[in-house]
Short mmCIF file of N, CA and C in Angstrom, two decimals:
data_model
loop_
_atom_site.label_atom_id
_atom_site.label_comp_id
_atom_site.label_asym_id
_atom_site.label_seq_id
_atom_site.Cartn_x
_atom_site.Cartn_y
_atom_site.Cartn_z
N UNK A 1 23.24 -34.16 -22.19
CA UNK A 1 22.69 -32.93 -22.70
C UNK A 1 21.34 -32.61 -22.05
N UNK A 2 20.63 -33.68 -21.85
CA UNK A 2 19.27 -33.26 -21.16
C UNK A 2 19.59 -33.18 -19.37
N UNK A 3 20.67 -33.38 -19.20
CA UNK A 3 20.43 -32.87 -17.55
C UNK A 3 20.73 -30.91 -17.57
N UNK A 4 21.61 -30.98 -18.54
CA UNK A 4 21.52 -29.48 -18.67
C UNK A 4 20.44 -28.59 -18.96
N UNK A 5 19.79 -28.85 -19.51
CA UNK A 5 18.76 -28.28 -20.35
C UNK A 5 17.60 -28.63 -19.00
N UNK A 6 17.01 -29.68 -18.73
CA UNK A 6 16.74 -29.70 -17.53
C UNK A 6 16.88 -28.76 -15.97
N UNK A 7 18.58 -28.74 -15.74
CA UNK A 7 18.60 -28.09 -14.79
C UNK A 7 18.68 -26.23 -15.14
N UNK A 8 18.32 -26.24 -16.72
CA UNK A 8 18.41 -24.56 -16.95
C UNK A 8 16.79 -24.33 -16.89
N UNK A 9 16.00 -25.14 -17.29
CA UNK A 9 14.27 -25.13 -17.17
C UNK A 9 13.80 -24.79 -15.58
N UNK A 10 14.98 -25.44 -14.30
CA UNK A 10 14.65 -25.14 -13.16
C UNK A 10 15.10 -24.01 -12.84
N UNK A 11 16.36 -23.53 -13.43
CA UNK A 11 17.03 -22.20 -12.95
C UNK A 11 16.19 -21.50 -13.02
N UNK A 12 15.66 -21.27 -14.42
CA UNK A 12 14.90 -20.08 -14.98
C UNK A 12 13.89 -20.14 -13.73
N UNK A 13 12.75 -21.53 -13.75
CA UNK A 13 11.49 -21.49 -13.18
C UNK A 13 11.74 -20.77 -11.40
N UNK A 14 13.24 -21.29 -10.97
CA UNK A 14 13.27 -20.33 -9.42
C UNK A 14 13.71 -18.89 -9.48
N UNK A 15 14.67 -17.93 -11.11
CA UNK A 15 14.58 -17.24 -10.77
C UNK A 15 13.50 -16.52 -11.15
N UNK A 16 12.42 -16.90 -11.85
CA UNK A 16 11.35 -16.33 -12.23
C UNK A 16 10.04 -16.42 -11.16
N UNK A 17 10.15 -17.30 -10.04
CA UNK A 17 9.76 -17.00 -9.00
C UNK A 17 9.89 -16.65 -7.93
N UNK A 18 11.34 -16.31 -7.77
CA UNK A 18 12.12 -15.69 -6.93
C UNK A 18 11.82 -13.83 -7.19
N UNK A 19 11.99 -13.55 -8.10
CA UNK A 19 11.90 -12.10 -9.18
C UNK A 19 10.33 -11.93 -8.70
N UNK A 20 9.54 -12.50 -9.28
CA UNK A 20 8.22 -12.34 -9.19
C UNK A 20 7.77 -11.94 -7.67
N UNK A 21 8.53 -12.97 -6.30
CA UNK A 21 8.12 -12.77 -4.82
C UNK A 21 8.76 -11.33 -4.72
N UNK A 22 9.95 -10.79 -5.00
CA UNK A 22 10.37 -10.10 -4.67
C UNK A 22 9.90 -8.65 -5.02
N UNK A 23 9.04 -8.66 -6.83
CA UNK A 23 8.51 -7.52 -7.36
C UNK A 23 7.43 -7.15 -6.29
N UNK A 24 6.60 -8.38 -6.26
CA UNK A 24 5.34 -8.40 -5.50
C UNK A 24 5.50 -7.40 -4.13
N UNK A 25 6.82 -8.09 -3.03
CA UNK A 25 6.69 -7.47 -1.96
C UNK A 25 7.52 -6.28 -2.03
N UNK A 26 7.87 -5.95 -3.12
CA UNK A 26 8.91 -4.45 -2.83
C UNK A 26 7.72 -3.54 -3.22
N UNK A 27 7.03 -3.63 -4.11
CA UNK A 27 5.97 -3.12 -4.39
C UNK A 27 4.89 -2.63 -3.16
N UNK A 28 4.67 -3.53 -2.22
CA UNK A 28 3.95 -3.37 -0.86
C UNK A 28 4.90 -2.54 0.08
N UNK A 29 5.84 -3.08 -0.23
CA UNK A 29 6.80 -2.20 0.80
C UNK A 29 6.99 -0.62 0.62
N UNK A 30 7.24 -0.22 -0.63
CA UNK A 30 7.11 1.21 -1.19
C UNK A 30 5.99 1.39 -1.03
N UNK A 31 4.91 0.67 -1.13
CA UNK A 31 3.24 1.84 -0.48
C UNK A 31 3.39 2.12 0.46
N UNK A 32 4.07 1.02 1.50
CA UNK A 32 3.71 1.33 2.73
C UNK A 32 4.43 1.88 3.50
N UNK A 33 5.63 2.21 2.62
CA UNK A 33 6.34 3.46 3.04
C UNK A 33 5.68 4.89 3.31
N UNK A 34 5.02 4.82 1.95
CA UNK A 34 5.04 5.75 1.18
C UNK A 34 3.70 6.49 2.09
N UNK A 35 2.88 5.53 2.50
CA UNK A 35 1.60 5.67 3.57
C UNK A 35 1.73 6.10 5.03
N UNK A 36 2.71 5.37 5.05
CA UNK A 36 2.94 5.87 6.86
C UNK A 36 4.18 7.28 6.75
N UNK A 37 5.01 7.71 5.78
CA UNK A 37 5.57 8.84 5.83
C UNK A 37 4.61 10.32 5.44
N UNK A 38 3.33 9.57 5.18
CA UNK A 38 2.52 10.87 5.41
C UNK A 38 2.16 11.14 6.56
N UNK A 39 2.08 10.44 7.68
CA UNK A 39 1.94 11.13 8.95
C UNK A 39 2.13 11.97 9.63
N UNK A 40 3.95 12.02 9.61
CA UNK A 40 4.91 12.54 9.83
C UNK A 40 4.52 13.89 9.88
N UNK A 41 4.61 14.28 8.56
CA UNK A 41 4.68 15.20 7.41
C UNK A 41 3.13 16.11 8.31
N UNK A 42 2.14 15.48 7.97
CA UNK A 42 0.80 16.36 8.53
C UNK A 42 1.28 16.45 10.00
N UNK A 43 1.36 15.52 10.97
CA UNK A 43 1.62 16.25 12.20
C UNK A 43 2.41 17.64 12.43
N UNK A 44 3.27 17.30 11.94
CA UNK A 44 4.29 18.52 12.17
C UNK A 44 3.15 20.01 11.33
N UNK A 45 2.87 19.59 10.52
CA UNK A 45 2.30 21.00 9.81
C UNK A 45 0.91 21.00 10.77
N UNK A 46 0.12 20.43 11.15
CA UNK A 46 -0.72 20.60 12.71
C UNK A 46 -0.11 21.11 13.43
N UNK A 47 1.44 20.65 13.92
CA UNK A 47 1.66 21.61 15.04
C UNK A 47 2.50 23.24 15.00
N UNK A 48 2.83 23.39 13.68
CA UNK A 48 3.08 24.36 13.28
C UNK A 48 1.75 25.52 13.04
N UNK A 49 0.58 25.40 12.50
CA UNK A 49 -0.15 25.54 12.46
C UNK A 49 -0.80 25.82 13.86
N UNK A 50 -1.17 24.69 14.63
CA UNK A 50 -1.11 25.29 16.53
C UNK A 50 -0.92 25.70 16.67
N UNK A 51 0.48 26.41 16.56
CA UNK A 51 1.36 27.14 17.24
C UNK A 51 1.51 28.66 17.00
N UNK A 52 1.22 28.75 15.53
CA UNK A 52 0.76 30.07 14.95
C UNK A 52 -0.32 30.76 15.14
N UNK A 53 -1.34 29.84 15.24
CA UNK A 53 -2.72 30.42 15.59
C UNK A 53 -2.56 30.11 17.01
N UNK A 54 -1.87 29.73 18.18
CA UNK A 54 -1.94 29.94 19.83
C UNK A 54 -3.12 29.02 19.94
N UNK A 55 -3.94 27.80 19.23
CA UNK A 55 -4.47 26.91 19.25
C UNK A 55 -4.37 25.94 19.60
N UNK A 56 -4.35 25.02 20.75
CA UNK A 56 -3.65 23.45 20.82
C UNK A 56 -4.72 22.84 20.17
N UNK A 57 -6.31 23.12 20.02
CA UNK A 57 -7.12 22.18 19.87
C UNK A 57 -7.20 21.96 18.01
N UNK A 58 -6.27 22.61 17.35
CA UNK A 58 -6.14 22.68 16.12
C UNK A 58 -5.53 20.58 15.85
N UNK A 59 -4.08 21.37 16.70
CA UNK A 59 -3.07 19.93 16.48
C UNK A 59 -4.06 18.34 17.40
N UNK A 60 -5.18 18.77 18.42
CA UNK A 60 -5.17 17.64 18.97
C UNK A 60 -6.69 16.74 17.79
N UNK A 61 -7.65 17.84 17.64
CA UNK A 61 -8.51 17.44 16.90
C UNK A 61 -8.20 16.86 15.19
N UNK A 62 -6.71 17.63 15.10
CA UNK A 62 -6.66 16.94 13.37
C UNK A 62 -5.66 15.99 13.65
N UNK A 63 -5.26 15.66 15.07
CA UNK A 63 -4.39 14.06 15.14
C UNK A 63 -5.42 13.50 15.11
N UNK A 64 -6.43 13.50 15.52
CA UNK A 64 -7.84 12.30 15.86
C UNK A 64 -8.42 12.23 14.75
N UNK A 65 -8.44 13.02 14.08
CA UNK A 65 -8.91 12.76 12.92
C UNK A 65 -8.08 12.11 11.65
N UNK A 66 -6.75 12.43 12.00
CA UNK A 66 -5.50 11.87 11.16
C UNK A 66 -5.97 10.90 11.45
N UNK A 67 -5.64 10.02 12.73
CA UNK A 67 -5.97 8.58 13.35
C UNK A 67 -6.47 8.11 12.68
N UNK A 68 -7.82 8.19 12.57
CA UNK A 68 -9.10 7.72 12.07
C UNK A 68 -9.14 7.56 10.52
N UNK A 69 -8.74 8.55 10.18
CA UNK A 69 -8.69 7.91 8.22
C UNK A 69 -7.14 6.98 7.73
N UNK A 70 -6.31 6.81 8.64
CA UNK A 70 -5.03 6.55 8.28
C UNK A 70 -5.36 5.09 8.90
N UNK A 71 -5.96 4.85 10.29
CA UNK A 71 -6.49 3.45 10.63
C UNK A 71 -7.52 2.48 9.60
N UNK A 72 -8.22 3.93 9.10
CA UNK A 72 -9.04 2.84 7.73
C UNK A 72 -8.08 2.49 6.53
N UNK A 73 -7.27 3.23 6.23
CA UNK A 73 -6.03 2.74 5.13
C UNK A 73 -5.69 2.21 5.19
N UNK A 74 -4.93 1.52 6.83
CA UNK A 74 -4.29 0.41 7.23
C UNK A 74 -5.13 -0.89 7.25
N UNK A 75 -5.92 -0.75 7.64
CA UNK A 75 -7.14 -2.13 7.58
C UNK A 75 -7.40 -2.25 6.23
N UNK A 76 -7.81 -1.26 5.27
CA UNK A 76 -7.95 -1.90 3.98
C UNK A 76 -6.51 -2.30 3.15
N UNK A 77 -5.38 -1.57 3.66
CA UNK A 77 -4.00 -2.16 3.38
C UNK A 77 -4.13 -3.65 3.64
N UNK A 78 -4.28 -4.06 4.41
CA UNK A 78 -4.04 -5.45 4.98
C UNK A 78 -5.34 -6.34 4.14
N UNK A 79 -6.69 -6.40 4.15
CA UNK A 79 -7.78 -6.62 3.61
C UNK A 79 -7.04 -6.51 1.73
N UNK A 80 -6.83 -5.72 1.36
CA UNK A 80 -6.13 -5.96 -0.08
C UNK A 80 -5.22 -7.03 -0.51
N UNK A 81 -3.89 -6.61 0.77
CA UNK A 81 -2.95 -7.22 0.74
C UNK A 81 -3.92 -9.43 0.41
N UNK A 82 -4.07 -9.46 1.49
CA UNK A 82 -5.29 -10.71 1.38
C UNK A 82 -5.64 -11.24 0.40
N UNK A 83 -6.72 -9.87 -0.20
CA UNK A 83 -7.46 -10.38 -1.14
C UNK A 83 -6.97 -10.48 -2.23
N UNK A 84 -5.85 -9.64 -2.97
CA UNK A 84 -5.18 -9.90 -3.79
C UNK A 84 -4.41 -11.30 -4.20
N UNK A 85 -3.88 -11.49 -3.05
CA UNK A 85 -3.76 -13.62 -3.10
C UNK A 85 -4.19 -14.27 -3.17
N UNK A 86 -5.63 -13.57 -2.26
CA UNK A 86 -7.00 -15.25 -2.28
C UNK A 86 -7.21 -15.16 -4.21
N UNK A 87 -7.16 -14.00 -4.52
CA UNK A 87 -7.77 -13.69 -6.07
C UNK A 87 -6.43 -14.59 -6.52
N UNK A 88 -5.10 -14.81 -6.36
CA UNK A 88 -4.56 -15.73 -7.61
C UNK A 88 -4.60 -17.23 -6.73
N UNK A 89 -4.70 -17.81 -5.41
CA UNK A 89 -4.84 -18.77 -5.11
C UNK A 89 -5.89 -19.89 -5.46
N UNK A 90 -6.90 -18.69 -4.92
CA UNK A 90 -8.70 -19.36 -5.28
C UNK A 90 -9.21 -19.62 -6.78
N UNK A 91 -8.41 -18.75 -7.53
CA UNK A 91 -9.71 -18.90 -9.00
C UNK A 91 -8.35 -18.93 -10.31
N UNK A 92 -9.05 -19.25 -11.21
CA UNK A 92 -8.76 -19.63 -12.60
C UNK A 92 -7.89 -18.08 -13.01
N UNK A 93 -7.28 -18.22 -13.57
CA UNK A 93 -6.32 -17.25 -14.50
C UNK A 93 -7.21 -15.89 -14.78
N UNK A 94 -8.60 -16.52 -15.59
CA UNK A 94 -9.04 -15.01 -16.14
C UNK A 94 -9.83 -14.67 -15.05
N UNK A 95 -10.38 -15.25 -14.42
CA UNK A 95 -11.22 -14.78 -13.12
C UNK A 95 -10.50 -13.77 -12.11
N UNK A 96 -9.34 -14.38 -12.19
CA UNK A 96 -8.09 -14.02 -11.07
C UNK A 96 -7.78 -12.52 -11.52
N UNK A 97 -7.55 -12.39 -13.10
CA UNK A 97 -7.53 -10.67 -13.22
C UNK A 97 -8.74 -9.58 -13.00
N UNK A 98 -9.91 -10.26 -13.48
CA UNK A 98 -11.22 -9.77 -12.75
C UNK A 98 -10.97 -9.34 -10.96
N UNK A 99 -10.67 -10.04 -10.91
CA UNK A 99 -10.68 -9.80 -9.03
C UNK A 99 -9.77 -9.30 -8.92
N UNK A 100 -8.25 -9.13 -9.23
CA UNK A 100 -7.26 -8.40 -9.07
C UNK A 100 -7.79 -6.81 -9.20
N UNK A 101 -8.44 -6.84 -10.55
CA UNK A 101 -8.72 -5.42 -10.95
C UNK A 101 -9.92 -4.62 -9.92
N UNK A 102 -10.84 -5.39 -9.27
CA UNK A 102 -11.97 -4.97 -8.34
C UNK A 102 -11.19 -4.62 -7.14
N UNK A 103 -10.64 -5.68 -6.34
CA UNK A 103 -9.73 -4.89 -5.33
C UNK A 103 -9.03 -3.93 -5.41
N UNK A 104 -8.28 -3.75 -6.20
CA UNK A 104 -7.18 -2.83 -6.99
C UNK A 104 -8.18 -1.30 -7.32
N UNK A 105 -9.21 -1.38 -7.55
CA UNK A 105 -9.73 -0.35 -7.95
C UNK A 105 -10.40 0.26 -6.30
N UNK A 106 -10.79 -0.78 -5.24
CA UNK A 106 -11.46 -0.34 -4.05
C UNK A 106 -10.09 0.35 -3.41
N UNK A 107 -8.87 -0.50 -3.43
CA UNK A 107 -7.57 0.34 -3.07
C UNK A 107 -7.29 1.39 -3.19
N UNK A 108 -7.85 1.88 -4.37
CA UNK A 108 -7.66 3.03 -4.96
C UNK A 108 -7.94 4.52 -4.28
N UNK A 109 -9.54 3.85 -4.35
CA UNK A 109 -10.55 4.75 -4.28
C UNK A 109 -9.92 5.21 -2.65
N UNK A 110 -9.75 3.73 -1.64
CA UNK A 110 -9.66 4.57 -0.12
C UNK A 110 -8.32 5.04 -0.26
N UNK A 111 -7.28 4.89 -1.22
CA UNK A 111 -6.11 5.81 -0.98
C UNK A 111 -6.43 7.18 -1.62
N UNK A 112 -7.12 7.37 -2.53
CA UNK A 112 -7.36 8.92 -2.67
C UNK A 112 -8.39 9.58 -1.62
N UNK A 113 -9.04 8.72 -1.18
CA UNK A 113 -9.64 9.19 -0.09
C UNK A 113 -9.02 9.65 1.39
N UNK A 114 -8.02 9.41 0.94
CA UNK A 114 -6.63 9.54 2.30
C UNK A 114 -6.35 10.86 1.86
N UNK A 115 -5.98 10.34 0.71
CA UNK A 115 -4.72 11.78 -0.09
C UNK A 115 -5.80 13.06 0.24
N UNK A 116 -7.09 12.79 -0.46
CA UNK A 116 -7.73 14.30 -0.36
C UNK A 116 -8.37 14.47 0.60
N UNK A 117 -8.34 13.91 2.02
CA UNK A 117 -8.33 14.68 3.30
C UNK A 117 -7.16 14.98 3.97
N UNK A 118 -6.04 14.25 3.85
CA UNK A 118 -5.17 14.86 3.84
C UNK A 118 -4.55 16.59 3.18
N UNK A 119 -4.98 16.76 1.97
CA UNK A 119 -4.94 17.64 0.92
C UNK A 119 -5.60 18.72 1.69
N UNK A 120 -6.60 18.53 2.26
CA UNK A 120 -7.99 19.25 3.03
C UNK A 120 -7.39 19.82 4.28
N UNK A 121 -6.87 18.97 4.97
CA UNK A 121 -6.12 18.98 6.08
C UNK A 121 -5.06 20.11 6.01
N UNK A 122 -4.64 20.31 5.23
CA UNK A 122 -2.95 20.80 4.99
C UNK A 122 -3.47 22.01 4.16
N UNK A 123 -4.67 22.79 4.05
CA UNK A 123 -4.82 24.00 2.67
C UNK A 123 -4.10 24.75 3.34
N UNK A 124 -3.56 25.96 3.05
CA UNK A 124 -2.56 27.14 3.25
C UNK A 124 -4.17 27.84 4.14
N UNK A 125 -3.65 28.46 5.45
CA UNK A 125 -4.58 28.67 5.64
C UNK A 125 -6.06 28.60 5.57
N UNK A 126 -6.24 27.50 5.64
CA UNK A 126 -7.66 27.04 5.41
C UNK A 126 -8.53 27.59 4.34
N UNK A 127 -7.60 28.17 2.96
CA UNK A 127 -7.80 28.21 1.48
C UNK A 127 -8.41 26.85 0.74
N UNK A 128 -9.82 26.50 0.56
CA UNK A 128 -9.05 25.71 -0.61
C UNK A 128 -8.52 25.82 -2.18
N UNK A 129 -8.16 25.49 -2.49
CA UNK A 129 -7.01 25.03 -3.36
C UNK A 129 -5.73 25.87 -3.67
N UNK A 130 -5.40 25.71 -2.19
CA UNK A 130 -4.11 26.29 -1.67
C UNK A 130 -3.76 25.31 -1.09
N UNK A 131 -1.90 25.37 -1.82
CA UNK A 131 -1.66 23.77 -1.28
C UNK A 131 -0.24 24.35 -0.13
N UNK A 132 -0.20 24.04 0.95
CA UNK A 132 0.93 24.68 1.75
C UNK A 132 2.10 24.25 1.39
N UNK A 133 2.89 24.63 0.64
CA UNK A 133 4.39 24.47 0.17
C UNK A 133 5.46 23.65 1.40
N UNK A 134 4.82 23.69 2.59
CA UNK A 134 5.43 23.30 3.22
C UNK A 134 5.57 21.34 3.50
N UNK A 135 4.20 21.29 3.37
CA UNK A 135 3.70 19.57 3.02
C UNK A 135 4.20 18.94 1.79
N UNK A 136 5.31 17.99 2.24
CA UNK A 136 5.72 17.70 1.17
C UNK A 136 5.74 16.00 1.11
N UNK A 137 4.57 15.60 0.53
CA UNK A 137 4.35 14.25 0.68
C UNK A 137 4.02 13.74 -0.72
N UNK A 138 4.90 12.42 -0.45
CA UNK A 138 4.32 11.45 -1.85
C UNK A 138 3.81 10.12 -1.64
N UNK A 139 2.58 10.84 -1.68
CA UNK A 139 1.16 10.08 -1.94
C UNK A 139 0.73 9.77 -3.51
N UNK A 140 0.84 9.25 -4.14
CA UNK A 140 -0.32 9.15 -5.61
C UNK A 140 -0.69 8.34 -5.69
N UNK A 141 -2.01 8.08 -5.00
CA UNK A 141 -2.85 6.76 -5.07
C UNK A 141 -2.59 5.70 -6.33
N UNK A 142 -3.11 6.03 -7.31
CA UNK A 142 -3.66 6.19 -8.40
C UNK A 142 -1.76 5.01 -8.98
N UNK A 143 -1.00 5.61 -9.31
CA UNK A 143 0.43 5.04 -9.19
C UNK A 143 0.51 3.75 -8.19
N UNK A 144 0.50 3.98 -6.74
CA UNK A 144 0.67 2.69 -5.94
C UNK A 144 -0.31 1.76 -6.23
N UNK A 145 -1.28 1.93 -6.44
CA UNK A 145 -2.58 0.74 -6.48
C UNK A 145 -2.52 0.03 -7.90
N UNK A 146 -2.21 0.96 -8.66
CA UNK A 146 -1.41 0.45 -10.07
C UNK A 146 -0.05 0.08 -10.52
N UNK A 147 0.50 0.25 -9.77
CA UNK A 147 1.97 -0.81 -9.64
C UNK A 147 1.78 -1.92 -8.57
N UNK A 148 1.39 -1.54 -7.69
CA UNK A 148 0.73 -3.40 -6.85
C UNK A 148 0.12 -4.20 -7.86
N UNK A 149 -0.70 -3.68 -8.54
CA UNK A 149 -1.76 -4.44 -9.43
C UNK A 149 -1.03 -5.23 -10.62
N UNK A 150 -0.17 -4.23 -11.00
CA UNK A 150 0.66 -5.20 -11.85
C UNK A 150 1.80 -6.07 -11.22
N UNK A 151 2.42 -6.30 -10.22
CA UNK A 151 3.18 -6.83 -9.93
C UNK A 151 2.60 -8.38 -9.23
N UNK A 152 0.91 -8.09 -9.18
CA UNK A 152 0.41 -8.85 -8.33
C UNK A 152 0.14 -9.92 -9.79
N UNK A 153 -0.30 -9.36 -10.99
CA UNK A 153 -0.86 -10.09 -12.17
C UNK A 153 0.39 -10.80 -12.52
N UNK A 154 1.43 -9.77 -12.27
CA UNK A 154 2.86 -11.00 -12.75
C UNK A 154 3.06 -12.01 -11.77
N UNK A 155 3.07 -11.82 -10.79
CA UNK A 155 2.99 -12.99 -9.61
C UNK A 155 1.90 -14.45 -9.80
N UNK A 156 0.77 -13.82 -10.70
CA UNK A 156 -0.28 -14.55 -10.68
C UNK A 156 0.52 -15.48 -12.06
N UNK A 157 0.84 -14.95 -13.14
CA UNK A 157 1.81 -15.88 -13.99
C UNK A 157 2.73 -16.45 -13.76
N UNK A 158 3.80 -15.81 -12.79
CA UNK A 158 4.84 -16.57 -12.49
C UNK A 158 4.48 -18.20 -11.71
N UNK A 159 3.25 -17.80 -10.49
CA UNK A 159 2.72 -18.91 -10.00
C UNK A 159 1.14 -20.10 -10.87
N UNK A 160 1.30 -19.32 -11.97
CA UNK A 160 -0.02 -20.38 -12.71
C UNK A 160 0.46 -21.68 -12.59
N UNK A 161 1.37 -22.26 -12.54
CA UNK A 161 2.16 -23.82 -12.54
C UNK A 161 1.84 -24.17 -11.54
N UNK A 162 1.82 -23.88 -10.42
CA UNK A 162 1.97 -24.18 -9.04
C UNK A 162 0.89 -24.85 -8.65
N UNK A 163 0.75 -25.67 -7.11
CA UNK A 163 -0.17 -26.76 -6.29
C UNK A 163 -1.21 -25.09 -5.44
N UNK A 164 -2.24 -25.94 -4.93
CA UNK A 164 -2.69 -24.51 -4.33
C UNK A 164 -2.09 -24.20 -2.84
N UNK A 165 -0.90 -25.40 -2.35
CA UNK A 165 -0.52 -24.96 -1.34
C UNK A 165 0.89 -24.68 -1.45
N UNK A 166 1.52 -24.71 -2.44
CA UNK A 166 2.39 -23.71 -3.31
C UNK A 166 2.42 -22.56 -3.08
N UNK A 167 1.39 -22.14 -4.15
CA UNK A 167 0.54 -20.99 -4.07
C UNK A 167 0.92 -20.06 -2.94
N UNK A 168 -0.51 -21.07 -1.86
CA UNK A 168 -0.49 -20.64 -0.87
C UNK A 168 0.43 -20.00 0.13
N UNK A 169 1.99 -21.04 0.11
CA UNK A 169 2.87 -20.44 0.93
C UNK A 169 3.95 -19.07 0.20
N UNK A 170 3.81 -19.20 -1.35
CA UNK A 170 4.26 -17.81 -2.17
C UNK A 170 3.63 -16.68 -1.18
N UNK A 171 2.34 -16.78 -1.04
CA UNK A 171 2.00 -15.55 -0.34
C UNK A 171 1.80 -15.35 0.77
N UNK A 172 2.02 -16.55 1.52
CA UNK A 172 2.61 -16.54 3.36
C UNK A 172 2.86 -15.50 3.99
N UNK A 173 4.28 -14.58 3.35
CA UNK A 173 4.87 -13.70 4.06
C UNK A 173 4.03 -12.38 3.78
N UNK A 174 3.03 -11.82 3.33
CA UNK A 174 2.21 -11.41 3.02
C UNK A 174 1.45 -10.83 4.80
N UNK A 175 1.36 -11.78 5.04
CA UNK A 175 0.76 -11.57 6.49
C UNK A 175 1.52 -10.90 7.55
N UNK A 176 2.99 -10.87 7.05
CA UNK A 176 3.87 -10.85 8.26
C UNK A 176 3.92 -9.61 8.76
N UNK A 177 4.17 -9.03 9.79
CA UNK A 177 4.17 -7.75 10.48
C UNK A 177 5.08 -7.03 9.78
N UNK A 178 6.37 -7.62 9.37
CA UNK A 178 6.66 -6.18 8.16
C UNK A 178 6.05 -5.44 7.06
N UNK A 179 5.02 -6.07 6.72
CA UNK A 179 3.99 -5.97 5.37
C UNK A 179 3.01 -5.30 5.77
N UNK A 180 2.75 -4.82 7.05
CA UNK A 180 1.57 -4.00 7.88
C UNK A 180 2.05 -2.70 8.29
N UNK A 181 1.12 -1.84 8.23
CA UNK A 181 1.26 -0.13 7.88
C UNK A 181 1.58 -0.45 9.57
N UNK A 182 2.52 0.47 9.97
CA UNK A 182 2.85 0.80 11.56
C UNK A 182 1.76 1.40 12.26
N UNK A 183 1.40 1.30 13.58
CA UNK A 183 0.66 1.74 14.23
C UNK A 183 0.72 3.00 14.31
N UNK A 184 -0.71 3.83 13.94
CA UNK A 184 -0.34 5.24 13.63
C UNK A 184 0.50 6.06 15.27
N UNK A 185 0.25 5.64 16.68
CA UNK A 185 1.29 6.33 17.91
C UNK A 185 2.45 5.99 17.37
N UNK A 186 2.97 4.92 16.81
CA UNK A 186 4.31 4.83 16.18
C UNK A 186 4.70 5.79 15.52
N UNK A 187 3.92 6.33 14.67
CA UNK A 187 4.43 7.57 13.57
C UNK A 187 4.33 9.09 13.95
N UNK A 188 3.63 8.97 15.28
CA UNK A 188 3.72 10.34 16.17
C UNK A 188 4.87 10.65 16.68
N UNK A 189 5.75 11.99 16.29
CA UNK A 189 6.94 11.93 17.32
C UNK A 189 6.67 12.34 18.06
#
């Protein structure tokens, strides 16, 4: 009777850390969908926009500038991604939600800082708060940085049992080039 009961204590404990790796990275994966299909989306309305006003320097100056705030998203994408692990690897349980919640909140802040130059980027004729019907992107900071955050705190329970190089390799794949926002020439067609 106790090898059963035994081997149901392990079932549970792999699929509850199996569940947990998987919330964690589907969670990253839908931001970072969700981040690099705004590119898309603004280029094309730059070059539509060009093209109406007989402007090229419209589409070339707001790719460079796309560049440039979408390259800081990606670096703090990755810098989160990080710190969010060192926060359940490195420290104690309640510390660990402290730091979850500080990153989680800096995440935030540079994804709305995306969204509303983006937003800026895209007014209906250079109206603001005219939103061009034509831009149709889903961005909501505010949502992604708060569903990472929780999936990251359940991760941090699922792994409280664990060695720190346990731990450590739970969030291994974390680093891997699928988990990294694409190079914004990638998202240029």
């Amino acid at each position: 009777m106790k090898r059963y009961t035994l081997l149901a204590v392990i079932l549970m404990c792999t699929s509850s850390f199996t569940f947990a790796q998987s919330s964690v990275f589907g969670s990253i994966t839908e931001a970072k969908s969700k981040i690099e299909a705004t590119v898309p989306v603004v280029i094309e309305y730059l070059k539509k926009t060009s093209e109406k006003e007989g402007d090229q320097t419209i589409l070339t100056n707001g790719t460079e500038a796309l560049r440039k705030e979408y390259n800081a998203v990606s670096q703090e994408f990755d810098l989160y991604k990080g710190n969010l692990a060192s926060c359940i690897v490195n420290k104690k349980k309640k510390v660990a939600t402290k730091c979850l919640n500080y990153h989680t909140q800096y995440f935030r802040s540079t994804l709305t800082k995306y969204d509303n130059f983006i937003s800026y980027l895209t007014k209906k004729n250079g109206f603001l708060g005219v939103d061009d019907e034509e831009v149709k992107k889903d961005l909501k900071p505010t949502e992604i940085a708060t569903t990472i955050d929780k999936d990251f705190t359940s991760a941090a329970g699922a792994t409280a049992n664990m060695k720190g190089v346990e731990k450590t390799k739970y969030f291994e794949s974390l680093k891997s080039d699928d988990l990294k926002l694409q190079p914004f020439n990638s998202l240029v067609n």
